Amino acid sequence: MSLQARILVVDDEVEVGTFFRCLLERKGYRVTVATSGQEAREAINDQKFHVAVVDLKLPDFDGLFLLQEVKKVQPGCEVIIMTGYSTTRTAVRAIQLGAYDYIEKPFEDISQIEALIDKALDFAGGAEERKKRLSTAEWGHIAAQAGIIVGNSRAMSQLLSVAFKIARKDVNVLIQGETGTGKEVLARFIHAASHRSDRPFIPVNCGALPENLLESELFGHEKGAFTGATGQRKGIFELANHGTLFLDEIGEASLSIQVKLLRVLETGEFMRVGGEKPIKTDVRVIAATNVDLEQAVREKNFREDLFYRLDVVRLHLPPLRERKEDIPVLVNHFLNELAGRGTGQSIKISPEAMKIMVQYSWPGNVRELVNAIHQAAALCDGTVILPGHLSNRITGALNRFPRAASASPDDKPEGSPFLAQLQNLVRSRDFLAGLEDGELPRIFHLLKVLEKSVLEVMFRRGVPCPPPATIEQMEREAINQALVYSRGNITLAARILGIGRNTLYRKLKEMQGEAGNS
């Protein structure tokens, strides 16, 4: 980057602007200082900047709004957010919205600030592909060591970039994602990228142990604390001191365990089971869940105060079906892994089989993909995996349409082959009964998507569409679905609908009355 690079500093504290002006102008950079959001807007509309250093709290503007304004007017300008520790959650949100990074006030290490601005300047103005290469160069080797396969999807690249930046901040992280997406692998990546990387990383599954064993596992116990406690035992919080503790399936922890976890996070102290002396610990906690913790908080199944302690930074791992462009990379990687384990030969995958793999929705995510590849490789008697080597679960229901039991040989469906397949499916009496449990939710989802797509095409072509449901009809349908989902449990159905039990009873009586009058 040229020494004539332009830098915009936005902070309502005059002293901060003066500090940055002195720091950066002596390096030959051209610095513009704005003391309000409005001044900053005028500046970015008047001249080009390579880097903007923006305070999160301005008297007239929200820092996140100004960030988006800068990226809209000058996409090539890299934005560094200034924040206090108490607003770390918002600062991470800024990175997810496109900020290059954030720095905390008060400034302690000036050389760190200079290095960050220099890196942002090197990043600024580059093409998207170059930015991706620069970003990956920072954390690619760490991702490889942690076992993360970096594919082609922008979502995963951005996630890892954010995870790398927050790894160096000593804050708790909550990872959300479906089963099999690789939450523990991401946690190991964060640990490896942090200053705790040379200390222990200890995972524990909160849903795999009963409450009494989990408490002993986390906090340890003293000799004689309970039957079978023949000696003192250190818990994971003690063993992971100065390292990282990964709490998988945190939503499965009992309320009493949650209370004890909250105390550790608040005070940095705990007591062994049966102990009398508090023990200090310095542990970074990364928690993971595949359930909606906010919903669990609303249902009083998860403590709100613990949720906010864990949810300082939240990362969402996308399911495999939302990053299909990564599937070929993953498939080839896992096949190469198999070859490297001494299987005797290198196995490839045919384009037809790969196409099926990409089209499949992968409800079990990466974990299911690995199992599917191992299974196909075991069935393959040559060096190329063909569609016939893939399981029926993957090749899909559309390739296995049965002929309707009630249809005679002469009863041929009319229309296109696709319509004929759908007609056969509807007429078949035992097709759905023969499907695996895991396939039913996927079929339900696909039918919903198909319904929406058909309506959109009908609308574009001017084909008469069925009239939309009335509010009353939608309400009745919602109530019926909630009752089916809750298996007739009125309390649960009311909770799902977000109404009181008495309200639901009243609406059911109204529906019965309407049915009786019809």
Short mmCIF file of C-alpha atoms in Angstrom, two decimals:
data_model
loop_
_atom_site.label_atom_id
_atom_site.label_comp_id
_atom_site.label_asym_id
_atom_site.label_seq_id
_atom_site.Cartn_x
_atom_site.Cartn_y
_atom_site.Cartn_z
CA MET A 1 0.00 0.00 0.00
CA SER A 2 1.28 3.45 -0.91
CA LEU A 3 2.43 5.77 1.83
CA GLN A 4 -0.23 8.19 0.55
CA ALA A 5 -2.94 5.86 1.81
CA ARG A 6 -5.92 7.74 3.26
CA ILE A 7 -7.24 6.82 6.70
CA LEU A 8 -10.47 8.07 8.29
CA VAL A 9 -10.70 8.16 12.10
CA VAL A 10 -14.18 8.56 13.61
CA ASP A 11 -14.42 9.22 17.35
CA ASP A 12 -16.22 11.88 19.37
CA GLU A 13 -13.26 12.07 21.79
CA VAL A 14 -10.90 14.70 20.40
CA GLU A 15 -7.94 13.12 22.21
CA VAL A 16 -8.43 9.82 20.33
CA GLY A 17 -8.45 11.63 16.99
CA THR A 18 -5.30 13.52 17.93
CA PHE A 19 -3.60 10.29 19.01
CA PHE A 20 -4.31 8.58 15.68
CA ARG A 21 -3.32 11.64 13.67
CA CYS A 22 0.09 11.79 15.39
CA LEU A 23 0.58 8.01 15.17
CA LEU A 24 -0.27 7.66 11.50
CA GLU A 25 0.92 10.92 9.94
CA ARG A 26 4.46 10.27 11.10
CA LYS A 27 4.28 7.10 8.97
CA GLY A 28 3.31 9.18 5.95
CA TYR A 29 -0.41 8.35 5.89
CA ARG A 30 -3.01 11.04 5.15
CA VAL A 31 -5.43 11.18 8.08
CA THR A 32 -8.92 12.70 8.27
CA VAL A 33 -10.59 12.93 11.70
CA ALA A 34 -14.38 13.08 12.15
CA THR A 35 -15.94 13.64 15.58
CA SER A 36 -19.47 12.54 14.63
CA GLY A 37 -21.27 10.14 12.34
CA GLN A 38 -22.53 12.98 10.18
CA GLU A 39 -19.00 14.31 9.64
CA ALA A 40 -17.89 10.80 8.73
CA ARG A 41 -20.71 10.44 6.17
CA GLU A 42 -19.73 13.71 4.53
CA ALA A 43 -16.09 12.62 4.43
CA ILE A 44 -16.74 9.24 2.78
CA ASN A 45 -18.94 10.92 0.17
CA ASP A 46 -16.27 13.54 -0.50
CA GLN A 47 -13.03 11.54 -0.72
CA LYS A 48 -11.73 7.99 -1.00
CA PHE A 49 -10.34 6.12 2.02
CA HIS A 50 -8.42 2.89 2.28
CA VAL A 51 -9.08 2.28 6.00
CA ALA A 52 -11.63 3.70 8.46
CA VAL A 53 -11.17 3.39 12.24
CA VAL A 54 -14.65 3.83 13.70
CA ASP A 55 -15.80 4.11 17.30
CA LEU A 56 -18.78 1.86 18.04
CA LYS A 57 -20.48 4.49 20.20
CA LEU A 58 -21.02 7.88 18.56
CA PRO A 59 -23.27 10.70 19.81
CA ASP A 60 -25.41 10.80 16.65
CA PHE A 61 -24.83 7.46 14.95
CA ASP A 62 -24.66 3.76 15.73
CA GLY A 63 -21.22 2.44 14.79
CA LEU A 64 -22.72 -0.62 13.04
CA PHE A 65 -24.87 1.63 10.86
CA LEU A 66 -21.86 3.74 9.93
CA LEU A 67 -19.89 0.57 9.14
CA GLN A 68 -22.58 -0.50 6.66
CA GLU A 69 -22.67 3.02 5.21
CA VAL A 70 -18.90 2.96 4.62
CA LYS A 71 -19.03 -0.50 2.99
CA LYS A 72 -21.93 0.62 0.81
CA VAL A 73 -20.28 3.83 -0.44
CA GLN A 74 -16.70 2.52 -0.51
CA PRO A 75 -16.68 -1.33 -0.60
CA GLY A 76 -12.89 -1.41 -0.86
CA CYS A 77 -12.40 0.51 2.41
CA GLU A 78 -11.53 -1.75 5.35
CA VAL A 79 -13.17 -0.78 8.65
CA ILE A 80 -11.64 -1.32 12.09
CA ILE A 81 -14.09 -0.94 14.98
CA MET A 82 -13.05 0.61 18.32
CA THR A 83 -14.94 -0.75 21.30
CA GLY A 84 -14.98 -1.18 25.06
CA TYR A 85 -14.91 -4.71 26.53
CA SER A 86 -18.58 -4.52 27.49
CA THR A 87 -19.56 -4.21 23.83
CA THR A 88 -17.53 -7.16 22.55
CA ARG A 89 -20.67 -8.95 21.39
CA THR A 90 -21.53 -5.97 19.14
CA ALA A 91 -17.95 -5.74 17.90
CA VAL A 92 -18.08 -9.37 16.74
CA ARG A 93 -21.35 -8.57 15.01
CA ALA A 94 -19.45 -5.81 13.23
CA ILE A 95 -16.95 -8.34 11.87
CA GLN A 96 -19.82 -10.47 10.63
CA LEU A 97 -21.16 -7.37 8.84
CA GLY A 98 -17.87 -6.80 7.07
CA ALA A 99 -15.52 -5.04 9.51
CA TYR A 100 -11.88 -6.06 9.15
CA ASP A 101 -11.34 -6.39 12.92
CA TYR A 102 -11.87 -4.58 16.20
CA ILE A 103 -9.63 -3.10 18.90
CA GLU A 104 -10.52 -2.53 22.53
CA LYS A 105 -10.25 0.69 24.50
CA PRO A 106 -8.22 1.76 26.36
CA PHE A 107 -5.33 1.09 23.99
CA GLU A 108 -2.49 -0.80 25.65
CA ASP A 109 -0.17 -1.99 22.88
CA ILE A 110 0.46 0.75 20.29
CA SER A 111 2.55 -1.55 18.09
CA GLN A 112 -0.41 -3.93 17.87
CA ILE A 113 -2.62 -1.09 16.59
CA GLU A 114 -0.01 -0.10 14.00
CA ALA A 115 0.34 -3.69 12.82
CA LEU A 116 -3.45 -4.08 12.52
CA ILE A 117 -3.81 -0.90 10.45
CA ASP A 118 -0.91 -1.94 8.20
CA LYS A 119 -2.56 -5.33 7.59
CA ALA A 120 -5.89 -3.65 6.86
CA LEU A 121 -4.16 -1.33 4.37
CA ASP A 122 -2.59 -4.33 2.64
CA PHE A 123 -6.03 -5.92 2.48
CA ALA A 124 -7.84 -2.79 1.27
CA GLY A 125 -8.93 -2.30 -2.30
CA GLY A 126 -8.07 -5.82 -3.40
CA ALA A 127 -10.27 -8.07 -5.48
CA GLU A 128 -12.48 -10.52 -3.61
CA GLU A 129 -10.34 -13.48 -4.66
CA ARG A 130 -7.17 -11.77 -3.42
CA LYS A 131 -8.82 -10.92 -0.11
CA LYS A 132 -9.86 -14.53 0.30
CA ARG A 133 -6.28 -15.69 -0.35
CA LEU A 134 -4.87 -13.21 2.16
CA SER A 135 -7.43 -14.21 4.76
CA THR A 136 -6.89 -17.94 4.23
CA ALA A 137 -3.12 -17.44 4.42
CA GLU A 138 -3.57 -16.22 8.00
CA TRP A 139 -5.47 -19.23 9.32
CA GLY A 140 -5.29 -21.94 6.63
CA HIS A 141 -2.48 -23.92 8.29
CA ILE A 142 -4.28 -23.79 11.66
CA ALA A 143 -7.49 -25.03 10.05
CA ALA A 144 -5.60 -27.93 8.47
CA GLN A 145 -4.04 -28.88 11.83
CA ALA A 146 -7.48 -28.79 13.47
CA GLY A 147 -8.92 -31.07 10.79
CA ILE A 148 -11.04 -28.46 8.97
CA ILE A 149 -11.32 -28.90 5.23
CA VAL A 150 -11.67 -25.45 3.67
CA GLY A 151 -13.91 -25.82 0.64
CA ASN A 152 -15.20 -23.30 -1.85
CA SER A 153 -18.18 -21.85 0.03
CA ARG A 154 -18.04 -18.23 1.03
CA ALA A 155 -20.04 -18.97 4.20
CA MET A 156 -17.38 -21.30 5.64
CA SER A 157 -14.54 -18.99 4.62
CA GLN A 158 -16.20 -16.05 6.38
CA LEU A 159 -16.98 -18.18 9.44
CA LEU A 160 -13.36 -19.29 9.81
CA SER A 161 -12.14 -15.72 9.28
CA VAL A 162 -14.40 -14.49 12.09
CA ALA A 163 -13.48 -17.45 14.31
CA PHE A 164 -9.77 -16.72 13.79
CA LYS A 165 -10.18 -13.08 14.77
CA ILE A 166 -12.19 -13.77 17.92
CA ALA A 167 -9.89 -16.66 18.89
CA ARG A 168 -7.28 -14.12 19.97
CA LYS A 169 -9.81 -12.34 22.20
CA ASP A 170 -10.26 -14.06 25.54
CA VAL A 171 -14.05 -14.34 25.40
CA ASN A 172 -16.48 -17.24 25.69
CA VAL A 173 -17.94 -18.62 22.46
CA LEU A 174 -21.24 -20.36 21.72
CA ILE A 175 -21.26 -22.55 18.60
CA GLN A 176 -24.63 -23.44 17.13
CA GLY A 177 -25.14 -26.03 14.44
CA GLU A 178 -26.92 -29.20 13.51
CA THR A 179 -25.59 -32.60 14.56
CA GLY A 180 -22.61 -33.63 12.47
CA THR A 181 -21.60 -30.17 11.25
CA GLY A 182 -18.27 -30.27 13.13
CA LYS A 183 -18.79 -28.08 16.20
CA GLU A 184 -15.93 -29.70 18.13
CA VAL A 185 -13.58 -29.32 15.15
CA LEU A 186 -14.40 -25.59 15.02
CA ALA A 187 -13.80 -25.34 18.78
CA ARG A 188 -10.37 -26.97 18.35
CA PHE A 189 -9.60 -24.45 15.59
CA ILE A 190 -10.45 -21.54 17.93
CA HIS A 191 -8.26 -23.04 20.66
CA ALA A 192 -5.37 -23.59 18.23
CA ALA A 193 -5.60 -19.97 17.02
CA SER A 194 -5.66 -18.53 20.57
CA HIS A 195 -2.88 -17.65 22.97
CA ARG A 196 -3.94 -20.76 24.96
CA SER A 197 -2.92 -23.10 22.13
CA ASP A 198 -0.03 -24.62 24.12
CA ARG A 199 -2.38 -25.45 27.02
CA PRO A 200 -4.99 -28.24 27.30
CA PHE A 201 -8.12 -28.46 25.18
CA ILE A 202 -10.59 -30.72 26.97
CA PRO A 203 -14.00 -31.66 25.52
CA VAL A 204 -16.90 -32.97 27.58
CA ASN A 205 -20.35 -33.98 26.34
CA CYS A 206 -22.95 -32.67 28.78
CA GLY A 207 -25.59 -35.02 27.39
CA ALA A 208 -23.54 -38.20 27.67
CA LEU A 209 -23.30 -38.41 31.47
CA PRO A 210 -25.91 -38.50 34.25
CA GLU A 211 -26.03 -35.42 36.47
CA ASN A 212 -23.98 -36.78 39.39
CA LEU A 213 -21.22 -38.09 37.13
CA LEU A 214 -21.15 -34.88 35.09
CA GLU A 215 -20.70 -32.79 38.23
CA SER A 216 -17.77 -34.97 39.33
CA GLU A 217 -16.34 -34.89 35.80
CA LEU A 218 -16.46 -31.08 35.68
CA PHE A 219 -15.44 -30.18 39.21
CA GLY A 220 -13.72 -33.28 40.60
CA HIS A 221 -14.37 -34.81 44.01
CA GLU A 222 -12.74 -35.39 47.37
CA LYS A 223 -12.10 -38.79 48.87
CA GLY A 224 -15.28 -40.14 50.45
CA ALA A 225 -17.53 -37.56 48.79
CA PHE A 226 -19.83 -40.40 47.68
CA THR A 227 -19.86 -44.17 47.48
CA GLY A 228 -16.97 -45.29 45.34
CA ALA A 229 -14.94 -42.08 45.77
CA THR A 230 -11.84 -43.88 47.08
CA GLY A 231 -9.51 -40.98 46.40
CA GLN A 232 -9.28 -37.34 45.43
CA ARG A 233 -9.94 -36.66 41.75
CA LYS A 234 -9.31 -33.47 39.77
CA GLY A 235 -12.14 -32.27 37.55
CA ILE A 236 -11.98 -30.89 34.04
CA PHE A 237 -12.10 -27.25 35.19
CA GLU A 238 -8.95 -27.94 37.18
CA LEU A 239 -7.21 -29.94 34.45
CA ALA A 240 -8.04 -27.33 31.80
CA ASN A 241 -6.61 -24.44 33.82
CA HIS A 242 -5.19 -21.78 31.43
CA GLY A 243 -6.57 -23.82 28.54
CA THR A 244 -9.92 -24.30 26.80
CA LEU A 245 -12.93 -26.29 27.97
CA PHE A 246 -15.37 -27.41 25.28
CA LEU A 247 -18.87 -28.06 26.65
CA ASP A 248 -20.69 -29.99 23.94
CA GLU A 249 -24.50 -30.31 24.03
CA ILE A 250 -24.65 -27.64 26.74
CA GLY A 251 -28.44 -27.56 26.38
CA GLU A 252 -28.59 -31.04 27.96
CA ALA A 253 -27.02 -29.89 31.27
CA SER A 254 -29.43 -29.99 34.22
CA LEU A 255 -30.47 -26.79 35.97
CA SER A 256 -28.37 -27.64 39.04
CA ILE A 257 -25.27 -28.12 36.86
CA GLN A 258 -26.10 -24.83 35.13
CA VAL A 259 -26.02 -23.04 38.49
CA LYS A 260 -22.54 -24.39 39.22
CA LEU A 261 -21.31 -23.50 35.72
CA LEU A 262 -22.60 -19.97 36.15
CA ARG A 263 -20.67 -19.58 39.40
CA VAL A 264 -17.41 -20.65 37.77
CA LEU A 265 -17.90 -18.24 34.88
CA GLU A 266 -18.76 -15.36 37.22
CA THR A 267 -16.11 -15.89 39.90
CA GLY A 268 -13.45 -18.12 38.34
CA GLU A 269 -13.83 -20.41 41.36
CA PHE A 270 -15.39 -23.81 42.03
CA MET A 271 -15.36 -26.50 44.70
CA ARG A 272 -14.84 -30.21 44.22
CA VAL A 273 -17.77 -32.45 45.13
CA GLY A 274 -17.45 -32.94 48.88
CA GLY A 275 -14.85 -30.19 49.11
CA GLU A 276 -14.78 -27.18 51.42
CA LYS A 277 -12.11 -24.99 49.82
CA PRO A 278 -12.72 -22.97 46.62
CA ILE A 279 -10.27 -23.59 43.80
CA LYS A 280 -9.38 -20.90 41.26
CA THR A 281 -9.34 -21.62 37.55
CA ASP A 282 -8.63 -19.63 34.39
CA VAL A 283 -10.48 -21.42 31.61
CA ARG A 284 -11.90 -20.24 28.32
CA VAL A 285 -15.26 -21.90 27.73
CA ILE A 286 -16.50 -22.81 24.27
CA ALA A 287 -20.01 -24.24 24.39
CA ALA A 288 -21.91 -25.95 21.60
CA THR A 289 -25.51 -26.91 21.03
CA ASN A 290 -27.80 -28.20 18.30
CA VAL A 291 -30.92 -26.90 20.07
CA ASP A 292 -32.36 -23.40 20.27
CA LEU A 293 -31.07 -22.16 23.64
CA GLU A 294 -33.14 -18.98 23.43
CA GLN A 295 -36.27 -21.12 23.16
CA ALA A 296 -34.99 -23.23 26.07
CA VAL A 297 -34.59 -20.02 28.09
CA ARG A 298 -38.18 -19.02 27.29
CA GLU A 299 -39.36 -22.46 28.37
CA LYS A 300 -37.36 -22.18 31.63
CA ASN A 301 -35.19 -25.18 30.70
CA PHE A 302 -32.01 -23.12 30.49
CA ARG A 303 -30.87 -20.31 32.77
CA GLU A 304 -30.98 -16.90 31.12
CA ASP A 305 -27.98 -15.59 33.07
CA LEU A 306 -25.86 -18.58 32.02
CA PHE A 307 -26.98 -18.18 28.41
CA TYR A 308 -25.69 -14.59 28.30
CA ARG A 309 -22.42 -15.63 29.95
CA LEU A 310 -21.84 -18.23 27.24
CA ASP A 311 -23.25 -16.19 24.34
CA VAL A 312 -20.56 -13.48 24.28
CA VAL A 313 -19.70 -14.54 20.73
CA ARG A 314 -22.05 -16.74 18.73
CA LEU A 315 -20.93 -18.67 15.67
CA HIS A 316 -23.31 -20.61 13.45
CA LEU A 317 -22.01 -23.61 11.53
CA PRO A 318 -24.01 -23.93 8.31
CA PRO A 319 -25.39 -27.38 7.45
CA LEU A 320 -23.86 -29.18 4.50
CA ARG A 321 -26.97 -28.67 2.35
CA GLU A 322 -26.33 -24.89 2.50
CA ARG A 323 -22.76 -25.20 1.19
CA LYS A 324 -23.07 -27.79 -1.55
CA GLU A 325 -20.06 -26.35 -3.38
CA ASP A 326 -17.90 -27.82 -0.59
CA ILE A 327 -19.14 -31.39 -1.11
CA PRO A 328 -16.78 -32.33 -4.00
CA VAL A 329 -13.80 -31.02 -2.01
CA LEU A 330 -14.86 -32.99 1.07
CA VAL A 331 -15.57 -36.18 -0.91
CA ASN A 332 -12.16 -36.14 -2.57
CA HIS A 333 -10.43 -35.34 0.71
CA PHE A 334 -12.03 -38.27 2.53
CA LEU A 335 -11.25 -40.61 -0.39
CA ASN A 336 -7.60 -39.50 -0.24
CA GLU A 337 -7.65 -40.13 3.49
CA LEU A 338 -8.84 -43.68 2.87
CA ALA A 339 -6.02 -44.23 0.39
CA GLY A 340 -3.54 -42.90 2.92
CA ARG A 341 -4.66 -45.46 5.50
CA GLY A 342 -3.20 -48.30 3.50
CA THR A 343 -6.32 -49.53 1.74
CA GLY A 344 -4.06 -50.64 -1.12
CA GLN A 345 -5.50 -48.50 -3.89
CA SER A 346 -6.68 -44.99 -4.62
CA ILE A 347 -10.44 -44.82 -5.17
CA LYS A 348 -12.04 -42.09 -7.25
CA ILE A 349 -15.69 -41.16 -7.69
CA SER A 350 -17.53 -41.01 -11.00
CA PRO A 351 -19.12 -37.72 -12.14
CA GLU A 352 -22.58 -39.36 -11.94
CA ALA A 353 -22.05 -40.48 -8.35
CA MET A 354 -20.62 -37.08 -7.42
CA LYS A 355 -23.70 -35.39 -8.87
CA ILE A 356 -25.93 -37.55 -6.66
CA MET A 357 -23.78 -36.72 -3.63
CA VAL A 358 -24.08 -32.99 -4.33
CA GLN A 359 -27.87 -33.19 -4.81
CA TYR A 360 -28.46 -35.12 -1.57
CA SER A 361 -29.53 -32.99 1.41
CA TRP A 362 -27.25 -34.64 4.04
CA PRO A 363 -29.37 -34.42 7.21
CA GLY A 364 -26.44 -35.94 9.12
CA ASN A 365 -24.05 -33.37 7.61
CA VAL A 366 -20.30 -34.03 7.38
CA ARG A 367 -20.49 -37.00 9.74
CA GLU A 368 -23.01 -38.69 7.45
CA LEU A 369 -20.88 -37.82 4.40
CA VAL A 370 -17.83 -39.55 5.91
CA ASN A 371 -19.85 -42.68 6.71
CA ALA A 372 -21.37 -42.70 3.22
CA ILE A 373 -17.92 -42.51 1.58
CA HIS A 374 -16.56 -45.32 3.75
CA GLN A 375 -19.59 -47.46 2.93
CA ALA A 376 -19.36 -46.77 -0.83
CA ALA A 377 -15.62 -47.49 -0.83
CA ALA A 378 -16.23 -50.80 0.93
CA LEU A 379 -18.83 -51.81 -1.69
CA CYS A 380 -16.70 -50.67 -4.62
CA ASP A 381 -14.90 -53.64 -6.20
CA GLY A 382 -12.85 -51.45 -8.54
CA THR A 383 -11.20 -48.07 -8.35
CA VAL A 384 -14.21 -45.87 -9.18
CA ILE A 385 -17.32 -45.34 -7.03
CA LEU A 386 -20.43 -45.55 -9.19
CA PRO A 387 -24.05 -44.59 -8.36
CA GLY A 388 -24.81 -48.25 -7.63
CA HIS A 389 -22.28 -48.22 -4.79
CA LEU A 390 -24.19 -45.48 -2.95
CA SER A 391 -26.84 -46.41 -0.40
CA ASN A 392 -30.56 -46.15 -1.20
CA ARG A 393 -30.77 -43.40 1.40
CA ILE A 394 -28.58 -41.20 -0.80
CA THR A 395 -29.78 -42.13 -4.26
CA GLY A 396 -33.12 -40.83 -3.06
CA ALA A 397 -36.81 -41.61 -3.08
CA LEU A 398 -37.33 -40.22 -6.60
CA ASN A 399 -35.26 -43.10 -8.00
CA ARG A 400 -37.37 -45.66 -6.16
CA PHE A 401 -40.96 -44.75 -7.07
CA PRO A 402 -43.08 -47.91 -6.80
CA ARG A 403 -45.91 -48.67 -9.09
CA ALA A 404 -49.25 -47.94 -7.44
CA ALA A 405 -50.71 -51.11 -5.93
CA SER A 406 -54.20 -50.13 -7.05
CA ALA A 407 -53.19 -49.36 -10.62
CA SER A 408 -53.67 -51.92 -13.37
CA PRO A 409 -51.03 -52.44 -16.08
CA ASP A 410 -53.19 -50.44 -18.47
CA ASP A 411 -53.72 -47.58 -15.98
CA LYS A 412 -50.91 -45.34 -17.21
CA PRO A 413 -50.51 -41.85 -15.73
CA GLU A 414 -50.92 -39.03 -18.17
CA GLY A 415 -48.53 -36.11 -18.65
CA SER A 416 -44.76 -35.75 -18.30
CA PRO A 417 -42.55 -38.45 -16.68
CA PHE A 418 -42.18 -36.19 -13.63
CA LEU A 419 -45.96 -35.89 -13.27
CA ALA A 420 -46.28 -39.64 -13.74
CA GLN A 421 -43.83 -40.23 -10.91
CA LEU A 422 -45.76 -37.91 -8.62
CA GLN A 423 -49.03 -39.64 -9.50
CA ASN A 424 -47.51 -43.04 -8.74
CA LEU A 425 -46.26 -41.72 -5.41
CA VAL A 426 -49.68 -40.38 -4.40
CA ARG A 427 -51.44 -43.61 -5.43
CA SER A 428 -49.01 -45.89 -3.64
CA ARG A 429 -50.38 -47.08 -0.30
CA ASP A 430 -47.24 -48.47 1.27
CA PHE A 431 -44.50 -46.26 -0.19
CA LEU A 432 -44.22 -43.88 2.78
CA ALA A 433 -44.48 -46.76 5.25
CA GLY A 434 -41.40 -48.32 3.66
CA LEU A 435 -39.22 -45.23 4.05
CA GLU A 436 -36.61 -44.77 6.77
CA ASP A 437 -37.39 -42.35 9.61
CA GLY A 438 -34.64 -39.96 8.51
CA GLU A 439 -36.12 -39.64 5.01
CA LEU A 440 -39.57 -38.45 6.09
CA PRO A 441 -38.53 -34.96 7.32
CA ARG A 442 -36.55 -34.43 4.10
CA ILE A 443 -39.54 -35.41 1.94
CA PHE A 444 -41.77 -33.07 3.97
CA HIS A 445 -39.30 -30.20 3.47
CA LEU A 446 -38.90 -30.92 -0.26
CA LEU A 447 -42.67 -30.96 -0.78
CA LYS A 448 -42.96 -27.55 0.90
CA VAL A 449 -40.21 -26.17 -1.35
CA LEU A 450 -41.87 -27.76 -4.40
CA GLU A 451 -45.25 -26.24 -3.48
CA LYS A 452 -43.74 -22.76 -3.24
CA SER A 453 -41.83 -23.17 -6.53
CA VAL A 454 -44.93 -24.41 -8.39
CA LEU A 455 -46.97 -21.43 -7.18
CA GLU A 456 -44.25 -19.02 -8.29
CA VAL A 457 -44.13 -20.56 -11.80
CA MET A 458 -47.94 -20.54 -12.05
CA PHE A 459 -47.99 -16.87 -11.11
CA ARG A 460 -45.30 -15.95 -13.67
CA ARG A 461 -47.09 -17.82 -16.45
CA GLY A 462 -50.51 -16.47 -15.57
CA VAL A 463 -51.87 -19.93 -14.74
CA PRO A 464 -54.82 -19.61 -12.30
CA CYS A 465 -53.60 -20.26 -8.77
CA PRO A 466 -55.67 -21.55 -5.86
CA PRO A 467 -56.82 -18.62 -3.66
CA PRO A 468 -54.77 -18.02 -0.52
CA ALA A 469 -56.15 -19.28 2.78
CA THR A 470 -58.13 -16.88 4.95
CA ILE A 471 -56.82 -15.88 8.37
CA GLU A 472 -59.42 -18.17 9.97
CA GLN A 473 -58.34 -21.11 7.80
CA MET A 474 -54.66 -20.48 8.58
CA GLU A 475 -55.46 -20.36 12.29
CA ARG A 476 -57.35 -23.65 12.15
CA GLU A 477 -54.52 -25.28 10.20
CA ALA A 478 -51.93 -24.00 12.70
CA ILE A 479 -53.96 -25.35 15.62
CA ASN A 480 -54.39 -28.75 13.96
CA GLN A 481 -50.66 -28.96 13.18
CA ALA A 482 -49.75 -28.02 16.75
CA LEU A 483 -52.07 -30.74 18.10
CA VAL A 484 -50.54 -33.32 15.78
CA TYR A 485 -47.02 -32.20 16.71
CA SER A 486 -47.79 -32.32 20.45
CA ARG A 487 -49.75 -35.58 20.08
CA GLY A 488 -52.83 -34.02 21.60
CA ASN A 489 -51.04 -32.39 24.56
CA ILE A 490 -53.00 -29.13 24.99
CA THR A 491 -50.37 -27.47 27.18
CA LEU A 492 -47.55 -28.17 24.73
CA ALA A 493 -49.71 -27.21 21.73
CA ALA A 494 -50.57 -23.86 23.35
CA ARG A 495 -46.89 -23.21 24.07
CA ILE A 496 -45.96 -23.97 20.44
CA LEU A 497 -48.65 -21.57 19.22
CA GLY A 498 -47.60 -18.88 21.69
CA ILE A 499 -51.04 -18.63 23.32
CA GLY A 500 -52.50 -19.57 26.70
CA ARG A 501 -54.18 -22.91 27.39
CA ASN A 502 -57.56 -21.26 28.02
CA THR A 503 -57.30 -19.43 24.71
CA LEU A 504 -56.59 -22.69 22.91
CA TYR A 505 -59.52 -24.43 24.64
CA ARG A 506 -61.81 -21.59 23.58
CA LYS A 507 -60.64 -21.73 19.96
CA LEU A 508 -61.11 -25.52 19.88
CA LYS A 509 -64.69 -25.12 21.11
CA GLU A 510 -65.29 -22.50 18.41
CA MET A 511 -63.90 -24.89 15.77
CA GLN A 512 -66.13 -27.71 17.03
CA GLY A 513 -69.14 -25.39 16.90
CA GLU A 514 -68.30 -24.39 13.31
CA ALA A 515 -67.97 -28.06 12.35
CA GLY A 516 -71.33 -28.86 13.93
CA ASN A 517 -73.06 -26.02 12.05
CA SER A 518 -71.56 -26.91 8.68
#
